[in-house]
PDB file of C-alpha atoms and ligand atoms in Angstrom:
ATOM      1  CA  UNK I   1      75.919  -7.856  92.857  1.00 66.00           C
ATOM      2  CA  UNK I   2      73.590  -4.792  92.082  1.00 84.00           C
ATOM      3  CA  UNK I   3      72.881  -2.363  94.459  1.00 83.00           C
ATOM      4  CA  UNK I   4      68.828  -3.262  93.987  1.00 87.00           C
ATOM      5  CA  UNK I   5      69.843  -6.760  94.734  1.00 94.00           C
ATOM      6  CA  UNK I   6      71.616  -5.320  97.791  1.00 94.00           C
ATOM      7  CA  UNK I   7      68.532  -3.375  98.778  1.00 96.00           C
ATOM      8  CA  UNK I   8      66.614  -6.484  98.281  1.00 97.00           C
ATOM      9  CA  UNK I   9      68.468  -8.447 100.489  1.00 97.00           C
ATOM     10  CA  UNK I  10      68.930  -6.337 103.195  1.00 97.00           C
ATOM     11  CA  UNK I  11      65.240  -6.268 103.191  1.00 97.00           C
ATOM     12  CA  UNK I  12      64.519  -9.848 103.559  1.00 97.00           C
ATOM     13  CA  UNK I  13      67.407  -9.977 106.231  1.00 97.00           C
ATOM     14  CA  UNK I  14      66.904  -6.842 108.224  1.00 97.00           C
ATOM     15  CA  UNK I  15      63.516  -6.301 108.128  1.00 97.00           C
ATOM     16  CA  UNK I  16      60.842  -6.405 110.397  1.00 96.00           C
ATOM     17  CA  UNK I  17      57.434  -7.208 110.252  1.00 94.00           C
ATOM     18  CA  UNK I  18      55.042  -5.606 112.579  1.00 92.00           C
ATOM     19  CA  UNK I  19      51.363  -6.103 113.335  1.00 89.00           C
ATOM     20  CA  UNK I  20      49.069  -4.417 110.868  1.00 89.00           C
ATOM     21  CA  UNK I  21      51.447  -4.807 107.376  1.00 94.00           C
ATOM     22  CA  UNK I  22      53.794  -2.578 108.876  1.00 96.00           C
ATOM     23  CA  UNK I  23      57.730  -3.321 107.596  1.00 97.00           C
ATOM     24  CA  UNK I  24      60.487  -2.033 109.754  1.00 97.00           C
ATOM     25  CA  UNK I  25      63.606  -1.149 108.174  1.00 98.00           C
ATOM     26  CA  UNK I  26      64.417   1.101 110.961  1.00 97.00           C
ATOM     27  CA  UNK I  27      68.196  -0.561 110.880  1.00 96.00           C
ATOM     28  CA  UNK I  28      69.220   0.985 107.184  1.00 96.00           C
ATOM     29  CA  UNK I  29      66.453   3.433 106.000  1.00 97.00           C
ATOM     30  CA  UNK I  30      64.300   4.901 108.684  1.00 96.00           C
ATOM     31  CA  UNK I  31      66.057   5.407 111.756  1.00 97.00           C
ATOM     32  CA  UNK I  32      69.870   4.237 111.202  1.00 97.00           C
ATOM     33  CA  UNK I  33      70.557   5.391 107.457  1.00 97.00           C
ATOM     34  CA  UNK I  34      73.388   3.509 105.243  1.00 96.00           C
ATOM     35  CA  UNK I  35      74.191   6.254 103.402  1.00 97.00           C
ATOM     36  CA  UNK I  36      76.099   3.787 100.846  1.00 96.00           C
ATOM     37  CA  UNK I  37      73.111   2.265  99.834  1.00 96.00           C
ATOM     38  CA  UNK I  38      71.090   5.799  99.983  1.00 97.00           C
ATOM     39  CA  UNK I  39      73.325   7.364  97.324  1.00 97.00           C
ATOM     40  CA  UNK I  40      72.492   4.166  95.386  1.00 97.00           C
ATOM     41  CA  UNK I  41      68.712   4.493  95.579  1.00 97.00           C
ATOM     42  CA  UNK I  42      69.083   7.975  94.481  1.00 98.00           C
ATOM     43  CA  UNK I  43      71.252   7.126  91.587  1.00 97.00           C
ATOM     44  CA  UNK I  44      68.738   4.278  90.587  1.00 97.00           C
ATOM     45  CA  UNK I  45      66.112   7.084  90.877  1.00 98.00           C
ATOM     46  CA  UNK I  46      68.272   9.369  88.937  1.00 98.00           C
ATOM     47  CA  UNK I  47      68.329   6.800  86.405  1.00 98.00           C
ATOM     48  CA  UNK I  48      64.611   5.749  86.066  1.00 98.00           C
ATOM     49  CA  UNK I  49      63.394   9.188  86.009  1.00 98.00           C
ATOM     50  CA  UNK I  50      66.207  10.817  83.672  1.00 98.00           C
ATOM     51  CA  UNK I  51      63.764  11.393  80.884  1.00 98.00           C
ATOM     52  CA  UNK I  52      61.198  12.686  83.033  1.00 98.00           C
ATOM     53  CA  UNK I  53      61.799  16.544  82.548  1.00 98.00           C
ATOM     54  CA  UNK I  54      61.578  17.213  86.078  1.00 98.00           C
ATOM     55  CA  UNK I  55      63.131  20.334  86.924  1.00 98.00           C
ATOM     56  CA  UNK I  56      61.887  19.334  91.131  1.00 98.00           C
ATOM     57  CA  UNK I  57      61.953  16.836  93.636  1.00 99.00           C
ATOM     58  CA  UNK I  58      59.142  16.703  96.043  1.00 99.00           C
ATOM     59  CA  UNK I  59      59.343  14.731  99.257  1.00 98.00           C
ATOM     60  CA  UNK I  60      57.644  14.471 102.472  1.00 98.00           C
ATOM     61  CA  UNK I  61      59.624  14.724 105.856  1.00 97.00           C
ATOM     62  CA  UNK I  62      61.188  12.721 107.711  1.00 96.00           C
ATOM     63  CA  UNK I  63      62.180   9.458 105.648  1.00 97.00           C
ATOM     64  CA  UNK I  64      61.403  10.590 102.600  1.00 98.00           C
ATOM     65  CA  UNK I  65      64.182  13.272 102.575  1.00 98.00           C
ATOM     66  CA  UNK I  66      67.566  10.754 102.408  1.00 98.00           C
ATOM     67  CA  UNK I  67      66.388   9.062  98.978  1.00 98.00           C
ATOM     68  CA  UNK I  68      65.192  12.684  97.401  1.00 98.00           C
ATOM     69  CA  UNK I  69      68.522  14.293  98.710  1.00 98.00           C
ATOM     70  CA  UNK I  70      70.658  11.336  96.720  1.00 98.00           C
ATOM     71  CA  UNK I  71      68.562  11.641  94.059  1.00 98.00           C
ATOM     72  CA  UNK I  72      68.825  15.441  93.675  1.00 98.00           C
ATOM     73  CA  UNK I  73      72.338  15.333  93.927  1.00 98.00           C
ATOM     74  CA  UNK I  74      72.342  12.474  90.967  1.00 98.00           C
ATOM     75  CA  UNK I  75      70.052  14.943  88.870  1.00 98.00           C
ATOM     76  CA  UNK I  76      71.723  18.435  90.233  1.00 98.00           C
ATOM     77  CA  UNK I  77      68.087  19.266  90.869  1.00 98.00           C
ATOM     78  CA  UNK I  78      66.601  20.875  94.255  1.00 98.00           C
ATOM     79  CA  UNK I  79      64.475  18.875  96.811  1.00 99.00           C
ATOM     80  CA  UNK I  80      61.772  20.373  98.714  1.00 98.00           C
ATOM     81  CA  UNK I  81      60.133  18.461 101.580  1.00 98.00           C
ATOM     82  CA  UNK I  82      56.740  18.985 103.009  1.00 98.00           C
ATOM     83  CA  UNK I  83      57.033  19.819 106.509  1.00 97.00           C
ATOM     84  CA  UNK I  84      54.320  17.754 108.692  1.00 94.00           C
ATOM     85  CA  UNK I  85      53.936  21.436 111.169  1.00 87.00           C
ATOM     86  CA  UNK I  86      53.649  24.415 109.621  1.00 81.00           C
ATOM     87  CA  UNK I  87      56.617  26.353 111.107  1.00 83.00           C
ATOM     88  CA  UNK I  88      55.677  30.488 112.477  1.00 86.00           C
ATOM     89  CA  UNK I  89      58.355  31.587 110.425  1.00 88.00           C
ATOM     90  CA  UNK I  90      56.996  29.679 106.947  1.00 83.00           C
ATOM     91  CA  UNK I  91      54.745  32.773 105.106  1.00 86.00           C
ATOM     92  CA  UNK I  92      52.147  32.000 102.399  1.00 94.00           C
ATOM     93  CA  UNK I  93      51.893  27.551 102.042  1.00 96.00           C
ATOM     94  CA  UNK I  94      49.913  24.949 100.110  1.00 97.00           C
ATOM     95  CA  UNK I  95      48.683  23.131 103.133  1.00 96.00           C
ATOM     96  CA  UNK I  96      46.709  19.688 103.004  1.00 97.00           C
ATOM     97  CA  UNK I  97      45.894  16.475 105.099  1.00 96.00           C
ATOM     98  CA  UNK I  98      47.252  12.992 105.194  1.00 96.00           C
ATOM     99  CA  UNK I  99      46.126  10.259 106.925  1.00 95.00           C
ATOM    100  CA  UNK I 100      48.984   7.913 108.395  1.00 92.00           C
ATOM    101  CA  UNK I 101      48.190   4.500 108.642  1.00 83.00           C
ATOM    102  CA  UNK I 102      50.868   3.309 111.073  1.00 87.00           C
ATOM    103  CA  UNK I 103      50.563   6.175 113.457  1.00 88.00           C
ATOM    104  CA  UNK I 104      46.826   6.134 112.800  1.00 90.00           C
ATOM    105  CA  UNK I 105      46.414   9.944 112.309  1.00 93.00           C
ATOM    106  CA  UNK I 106      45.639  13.119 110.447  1.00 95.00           C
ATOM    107  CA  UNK I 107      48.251  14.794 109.661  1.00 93.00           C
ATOM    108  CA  UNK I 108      48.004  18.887 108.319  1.00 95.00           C
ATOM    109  CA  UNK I 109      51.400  19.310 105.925  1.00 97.00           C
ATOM    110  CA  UNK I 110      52.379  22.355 103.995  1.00 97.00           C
ATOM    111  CA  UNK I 111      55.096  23.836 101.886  1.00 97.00           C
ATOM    112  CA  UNK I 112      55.570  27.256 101.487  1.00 97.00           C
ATOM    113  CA  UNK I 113      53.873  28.840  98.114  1.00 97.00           C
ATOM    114  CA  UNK I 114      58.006  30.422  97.382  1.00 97.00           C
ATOM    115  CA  UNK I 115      58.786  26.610  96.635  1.00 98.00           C
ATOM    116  CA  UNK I 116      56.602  25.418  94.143  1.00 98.00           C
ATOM    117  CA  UNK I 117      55.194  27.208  91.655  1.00 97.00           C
ATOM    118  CA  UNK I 118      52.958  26.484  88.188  1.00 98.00           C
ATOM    119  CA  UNK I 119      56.247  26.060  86.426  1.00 98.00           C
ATOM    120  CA  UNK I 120      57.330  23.709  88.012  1.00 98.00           C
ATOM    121  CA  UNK I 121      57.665  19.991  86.703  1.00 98.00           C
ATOM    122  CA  UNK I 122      57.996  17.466  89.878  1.00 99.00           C
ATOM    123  CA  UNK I 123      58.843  14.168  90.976  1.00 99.00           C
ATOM    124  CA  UNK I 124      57.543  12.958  94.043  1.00 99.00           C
ATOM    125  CA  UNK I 125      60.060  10.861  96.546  1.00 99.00           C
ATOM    126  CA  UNK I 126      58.938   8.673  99.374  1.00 98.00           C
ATOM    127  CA  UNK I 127      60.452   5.906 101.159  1.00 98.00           C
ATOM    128  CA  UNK I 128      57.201   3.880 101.313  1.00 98.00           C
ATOM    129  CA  UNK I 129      54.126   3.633  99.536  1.00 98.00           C
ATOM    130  CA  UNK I 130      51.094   1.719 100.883  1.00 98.00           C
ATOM    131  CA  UNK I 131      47.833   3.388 100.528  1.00 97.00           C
ATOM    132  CA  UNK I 132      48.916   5.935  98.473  1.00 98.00           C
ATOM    133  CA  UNK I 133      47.693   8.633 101.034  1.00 98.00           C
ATOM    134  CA  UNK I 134      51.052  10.525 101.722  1.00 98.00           C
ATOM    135  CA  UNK I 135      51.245  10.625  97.481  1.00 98.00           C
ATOM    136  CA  UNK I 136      47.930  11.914  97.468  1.00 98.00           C
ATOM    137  CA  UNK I 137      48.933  14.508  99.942  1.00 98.00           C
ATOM    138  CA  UNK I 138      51.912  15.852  98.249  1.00 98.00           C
ATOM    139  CA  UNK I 139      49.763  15.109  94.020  1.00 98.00           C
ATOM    140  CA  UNK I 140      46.707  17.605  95.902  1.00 98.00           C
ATOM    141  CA  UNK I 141      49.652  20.271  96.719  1.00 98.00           C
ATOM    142  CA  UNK I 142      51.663  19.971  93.472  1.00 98.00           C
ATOM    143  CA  UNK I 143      48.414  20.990  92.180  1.00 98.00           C
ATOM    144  CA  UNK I 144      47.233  23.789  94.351  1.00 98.00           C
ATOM    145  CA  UNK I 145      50.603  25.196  92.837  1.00 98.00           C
ATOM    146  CA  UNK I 146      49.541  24.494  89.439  1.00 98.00           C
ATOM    147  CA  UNK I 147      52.304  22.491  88.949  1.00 98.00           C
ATOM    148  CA  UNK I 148      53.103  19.458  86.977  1.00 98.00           C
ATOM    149  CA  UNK I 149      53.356  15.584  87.975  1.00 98.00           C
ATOM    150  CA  UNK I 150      56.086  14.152  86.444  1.00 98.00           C
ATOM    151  CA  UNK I 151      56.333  10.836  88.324  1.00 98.00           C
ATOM    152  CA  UNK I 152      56.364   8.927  91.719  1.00 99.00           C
ATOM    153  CA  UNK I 153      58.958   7.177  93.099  1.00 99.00           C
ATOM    154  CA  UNK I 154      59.325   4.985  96.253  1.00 98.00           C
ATOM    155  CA  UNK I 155      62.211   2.837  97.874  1.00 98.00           C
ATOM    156  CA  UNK I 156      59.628  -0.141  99.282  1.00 98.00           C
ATOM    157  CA  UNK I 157      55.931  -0.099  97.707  1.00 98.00           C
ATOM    158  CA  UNK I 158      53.973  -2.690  99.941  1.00 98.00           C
ATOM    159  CA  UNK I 159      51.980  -3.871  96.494  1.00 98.00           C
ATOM    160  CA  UNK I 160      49.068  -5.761  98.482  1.00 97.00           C
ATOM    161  CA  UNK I 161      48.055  -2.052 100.177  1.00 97.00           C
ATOM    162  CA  UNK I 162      46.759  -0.479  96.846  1.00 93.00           C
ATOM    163  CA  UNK I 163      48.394   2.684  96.668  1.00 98.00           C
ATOM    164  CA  UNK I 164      50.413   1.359  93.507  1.00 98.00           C
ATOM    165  CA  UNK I 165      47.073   0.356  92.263  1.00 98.00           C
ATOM    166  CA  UNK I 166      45.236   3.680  92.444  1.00 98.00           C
ATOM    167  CA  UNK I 167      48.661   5.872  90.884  1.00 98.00           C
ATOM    168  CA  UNK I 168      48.972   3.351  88.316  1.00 98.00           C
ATOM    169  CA  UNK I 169      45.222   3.565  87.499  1.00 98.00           C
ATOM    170  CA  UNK I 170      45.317   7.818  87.742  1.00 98.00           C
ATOM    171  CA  UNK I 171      47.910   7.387  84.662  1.00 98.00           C
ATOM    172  CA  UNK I 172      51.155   8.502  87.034  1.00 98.00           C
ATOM    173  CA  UNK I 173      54.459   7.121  85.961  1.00 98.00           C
ATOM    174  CA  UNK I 174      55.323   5.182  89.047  1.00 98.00           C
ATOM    175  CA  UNK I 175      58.488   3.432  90.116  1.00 98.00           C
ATOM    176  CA  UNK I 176      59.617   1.549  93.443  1.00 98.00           C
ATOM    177  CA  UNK I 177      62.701  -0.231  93.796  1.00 98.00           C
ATOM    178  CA  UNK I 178      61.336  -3.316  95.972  1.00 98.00           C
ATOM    179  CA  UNK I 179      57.925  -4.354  95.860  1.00 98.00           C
ATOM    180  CA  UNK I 180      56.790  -6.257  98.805  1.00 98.00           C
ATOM    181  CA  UNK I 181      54.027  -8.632  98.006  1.00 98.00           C
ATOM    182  CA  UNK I 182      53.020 -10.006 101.089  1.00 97.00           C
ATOM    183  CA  UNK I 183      53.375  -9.734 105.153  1.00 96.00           C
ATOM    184  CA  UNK I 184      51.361 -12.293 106.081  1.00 95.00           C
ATOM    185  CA  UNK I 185      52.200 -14.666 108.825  1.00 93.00           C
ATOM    186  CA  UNK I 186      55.473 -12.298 109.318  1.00 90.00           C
ATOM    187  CA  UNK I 187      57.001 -13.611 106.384  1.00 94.00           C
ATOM    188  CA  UNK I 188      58.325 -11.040 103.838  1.00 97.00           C
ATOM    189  CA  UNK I 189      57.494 -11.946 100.451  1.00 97.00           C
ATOM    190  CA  UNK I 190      59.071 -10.044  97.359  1.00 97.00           C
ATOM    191  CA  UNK I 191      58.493  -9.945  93.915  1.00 95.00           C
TER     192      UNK I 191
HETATM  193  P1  5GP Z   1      50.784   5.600 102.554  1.00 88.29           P
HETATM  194  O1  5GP Z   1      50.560   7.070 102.735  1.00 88.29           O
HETATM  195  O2  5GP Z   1      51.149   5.223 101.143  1.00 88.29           O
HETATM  196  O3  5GP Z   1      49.655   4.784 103.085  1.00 88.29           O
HETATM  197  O4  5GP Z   1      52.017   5.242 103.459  1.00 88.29           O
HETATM  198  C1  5GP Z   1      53.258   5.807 103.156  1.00 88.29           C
HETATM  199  C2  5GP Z   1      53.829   6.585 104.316  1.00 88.29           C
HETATM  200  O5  5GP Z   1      53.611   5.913 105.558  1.00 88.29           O
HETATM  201  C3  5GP Z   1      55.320   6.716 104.132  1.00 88.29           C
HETATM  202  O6  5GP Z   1      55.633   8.097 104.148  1.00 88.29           O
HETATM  203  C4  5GP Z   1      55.941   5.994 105.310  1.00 88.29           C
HETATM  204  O7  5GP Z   1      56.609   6.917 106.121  1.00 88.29           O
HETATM  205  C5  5GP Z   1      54.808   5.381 106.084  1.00 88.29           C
HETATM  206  N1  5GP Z   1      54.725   3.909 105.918  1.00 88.29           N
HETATM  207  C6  5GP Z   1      53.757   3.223 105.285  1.00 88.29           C
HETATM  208  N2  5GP Z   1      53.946   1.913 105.389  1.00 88.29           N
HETATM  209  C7  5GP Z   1      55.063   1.747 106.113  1.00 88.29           C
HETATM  210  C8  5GP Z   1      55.775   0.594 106.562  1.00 88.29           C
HETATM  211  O8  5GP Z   1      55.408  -0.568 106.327  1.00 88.29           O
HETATM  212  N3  5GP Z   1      56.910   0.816 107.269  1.00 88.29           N
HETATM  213  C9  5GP Z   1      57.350   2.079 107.557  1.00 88.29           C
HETATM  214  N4  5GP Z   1      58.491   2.175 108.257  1.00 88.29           N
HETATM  215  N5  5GP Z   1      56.704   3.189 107.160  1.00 88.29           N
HETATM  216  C10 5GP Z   1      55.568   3.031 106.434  1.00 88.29           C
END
């Protein structure tokens, strides 16, 4: 069995449905982490993205940071996360605002202007992508920096919540491992 069909499965038989389109996979991914199956996501990433000259690996705290570390290690590349407070002892940052959809707030994020710079070529990490807002967030500070987009990559994309649509649409080479096509009536549907 392949470790995506692994993934896949553990998904239909650990996860959660919540009110709102919300999938919780608190039991492997975002709370209790199987670290087995998080070096193979970042291997798989490794592999999708191996031609994507990324020199970078951009993620967003707190679940995003398992699949980029795996997937850094695969590559022997450096991950930077985005911190979601800007910490006193951070100097100069990028700083921008995401809107989370299941904690239904603004968030201000940052990274510090000493880890990304305009030669840098990066790949963007995320656990999930619905909306596309926390992407959005972490495209507006790749370019403040100048830098380049080299792709997006996400463990679960929840297709029927757009994000996918809009990257897709804005040209970005975009990869997820599972897409989830449907929540309705608590039911998880994938493709
Ligand atoms: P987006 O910004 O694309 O709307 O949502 C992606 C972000 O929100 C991810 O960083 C993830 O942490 C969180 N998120 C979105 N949808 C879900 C979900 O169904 N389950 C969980 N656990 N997190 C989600």
């Amino acid at each position: 069995m392949t470790e995506l069909t692994i993934l896949k499965e553990r998904v239909l038989r650990d996860g959660k449905c919540l009110p709102g389109g919300i999938l919780k996979v608190d039991g492997f991914i975002n709370h209790q982490m199987d670290p087995q199956l998080m070096m193979a996501i970042g291997q798989h990433f490794a592999q999708l993205f191996k031609d994507s000259g990324a020199n970078k690996i951009l993620t967003i705290e707190a679940s995003g940071i398992a699949p980029a570390i795996t997937m850094g290690l695969a590559m022997n590349l450096p991950v930077v996360y985005v911190k979601k407070k800007k910490p006193s002892t951070m100097g100069s940052a990028y700083v921008t605002s995401v809107h989370s959809f299941t904690k239904d707030r603004d968030y201000t994020v940052s990274v510090s202007r000493e880890f990304l710079s305009p030669s840098d070529r990066v790949v963007i990490i995320d656990d999930f992508l619905a909306f596309g807002n926390a992407a959005r967030g972490m495209i507006d500070l790749i370019q403040q920096a100048g830098a380049q987009i080299m792709g997006l990559g996400f463990v679960i994309e929840k297709t029927f919540q757009e994000g996918g649509k809009w990257l897709r649409e804005q040209g970005y080479h975009v990869e997820s491992l599972v897409q989830v096509t449907s929540l309705d009536n608590c039911e998880i549907k994938l493709l």
